[in-house]
Amino acid sequence: MALLTIQDETVAGGVLNRLELEIAQEMLTVRELIARRVAQEVIAYNTRQQEIFQGLVQPTESERVLNGFRMLRQAKPIDTEVQLYKALEGFLQNSYFVLVNDRQVDSLEEEVWLGSGATASFIKLTPLVGG
C-alpha cells in the first residue's frame, strides 16, 4: 500500500494544507482520487467534530477563515456526498486544478500513477474581486 502526499497550494506555491492518503492501487482516475481525498477529510472532521474543517471545498453552513472553514453550527456532521459533488463541480468549473507528480491533469476520467513517492497538488484559484 502506497502513501500519497497531498498538498493544497496557492498559485504562488505556498502550502496551505498537507495530508497523507493510503492508496492500495497504483492507478486511479482523478475522480477516484478526489473522492478518496474528500472522504478522508469528511471522516476526519466527523470523528473529531472540531470548529475548523480543513478540506478541499467549503462545506455548507461554514465561513472561510485563515486555516480552513469555520463551521457555523457545532456538532453537525458533514455529508460526504455533498462535499464530493462540490469538489467535482469545482474541478469542472476550474475553481482549482490538480497536479499529479508535477503534471497537470485535465479530465476527471484521466488515470494517474499514485505509487510509492507520488504526490498530488491541488492549486486553489481565487476569483478576482471587482470588474
Coordinates of C-alpha atoms in Angstrom, one line a residue:
M1 CA 0.0 0.0 0.0
A2 CA 1.4 3.4 -1.1
L3 CA 1.3 6.6 0.9
L4 CA 0.3 9.5 -1.3
T5 CA 1.2 13.0 -0.2
I6 CA -1.5 15.6 -1.0
Q7 CA -0.9 19.3 -0.7
D8 CA -3.2 22.3 -1.1
E9 CA -1.2 25.1 -2.6
T10 CA -1.6 28.7 -3.7
V11 CA -0.8 29.8 -7.2
A12 CA 2.4 31.3 -5.8
G13 CA 3.5 27.8 -4.5
G14 CA 2.7 28.3 -0.8
V15 CA 1.4 25.2 1.0
L16 CA -1.9 25.7 2.7
N17 CA -2.6 22.2 3.9
R18 CA -0.9 18.8 3.7
L19 CA -2.3 15.3 4.2
E20 CA -1.4 11.8 3.5
L21 CA -3.7 9.2 1.9
E22 CA -3.2 5.5 1.8
I23 CA -3.7 4.1 -1.7
A24 CA -3.9 0.4 -2.4
Q25 CA -4.0 0.8 -6.2
E26 CA -1.2 2.4 -8.2
M27 CA -3.5 3.7 -10.9
L28 CA -6.7 5.7 -10.2
T29 CA -8.8 8.2 -12.1
V30 CA -8.7 11.8 -11.0
R31 CA -12.4 11.4 -10.0
E32 CA -11.4 8.5 -7.7
L33 CA -8.5 10.5 -6.2
I34 CA -10.7 13.4 -5.4
A35 CA -13.4 11.1 -4.0
R36 CA -10.9 9.4 -1.7
R37 CA -9.4 12.7 -0.6
V38 CA -12.8 14.2 0.2
A39 CA -14.0 11.0 2.1
Q40 CA -10.9 11.1 4.3
E41 CA -11.4 14.8 5.1
V42 CA -15.0 14.3 6.0
I43 CA -14.3 11.2 8.1
A44 CA -11.6 13.0 10.0
Y45 CA -13.8 16.0 10.7
N46 CA -16.9 14.0 11.6
T47 CA -14.8 11.9 14.0
R48 CA -13.2 14.9 15.8
Q49 CA -16.1 17.5 15.3
Q50 CA -13.7 20.4 15.8
E51 CA -14.7 24.0 14.9
I52 CA -12.4 24.2 11.9
F53 CA -12.8 22.0 8.8
Q54 CA -9.7 21.7 6.6
G55 CA -10.8 20.4 3.2
L56 CA -10.8 20.9 -0.5
V57 CA -14.1 22.7 -0.7
Q58 CA -16.2 24.8 1.7
P59 CA -19.0 22.9 3.5
T60 CA -22.5 24.3 3.7
E61 CA -23.1 26.4 6.8
S62 CA -19.4 27.5 7.2
E63 CA -17.3 30.6 6.7
R64 CA -13.8 30.8 5.2
V65 CA -11.1 31.5 7.8
L66 CA -7.3 31.7 7.5
N67 CA -6.7 28.0 8.1
G68 CA -9.8 26.4 6.7
F69 CA -13.6 26.8 7.2
R70 CA -15.2 27.6 10.5
M71 CA -18.4 25.6 10.9
L72 CA -21.3 27.8 11.9
R73 CA -23.2 25.0 13.7
Q74 CA -21.5 22.8 16.1
A75 CA -21.8 19.0 16.2
K76 CA -23.4 18.7 12.8
P77 CA -21.7 16.0 10.6
I78 CA -20.6 16.9 7.1
D79 CA -22.2 14.9 4.3
T80 CA -19.6 13.1 2.2
E81 CA -21.7 13.0 -0.9
V82 CA -22.5 16.8 -0.8
Q83 CA -18.8 17.6 -0.4
L84 CA -17.8 15.2 -3.2
Y85 CA -20.4 16.8 -5.6
K86 CA -18.9 20.3 -4.7
A87 CA -15.4 19.1 -5.2
L88 CA -16.1 17.5 -8.6
E89 CA -18.1 20.6 -9.7
G90 CA -15.2 22.8 -8.6
F91 CA -12.7 20.8 -10.7
L92 CA -15.0 21.1 -13.7
Q93 CA -15.5 24.8 -13.2
N94 CA -11.8 25.4 -12.7
S95 CA -12.0 26.5 -9.1
Y96 CA -8.8 24.5 -8.6
F97 CA -6.6 22.4 -10.7
V98 CA -4.7 19.2 -9.9
L99 CA -1.0 18.3 -10.5
V100 CA -0.1 14.7 -10.1
N101 CA 3.7 14.1 -10.0
D102 CA 4.1 17.7 -11.2
R103 CA 1.9 17.2 -14.3
Q104 CA -1.4 18.9 -14.6
V105 CA -4.4 16.6 -15.2
D106 CA -7.3 17.8 -17.4
S107 CA -10.0 15.3 -17.0
L108 CA -11.8 13.5 -14.2
E109 CA -11.5 10.3 -16.1
E110 CA -7.8 10.6 -16.7
E111 CA -5.8 7.8 -15.0
V112 CA -2.8 8.8 -12.9
W113 CA 0.0 6.8 -11.3
L114 CA 0.0 7.0 -7.5
G115 CA 2.6 4.5 -6.5
S116 CA 5.3 5.0 -3.8
G117 CA 6.6 8.5 -3.8
A118 CA 3.8 10.0 -5.8
T119 CA 2.5 13.5 -5.0
A120 CA -0.8 15.3 -5.8
S121 CA -1.1 19.1 -5.5
F122 CA -4.4 20.9 -5.5
I123 CA -3.9 24.5 -6.6
K124 CA -6.8 26.6 -5.4
L125 CA -7.7 29.5 -7.6
T126 CA -9.1 32.7 -6.1
P127 CA -11.7 34.6 -8.1
L128 CA -10.9 38.2 -8.9
V129 CA -12.9 40.8 -7.0
G130 CA -14.5 43.7 -8.8
G131 CA -14.9 44.0 -12.6

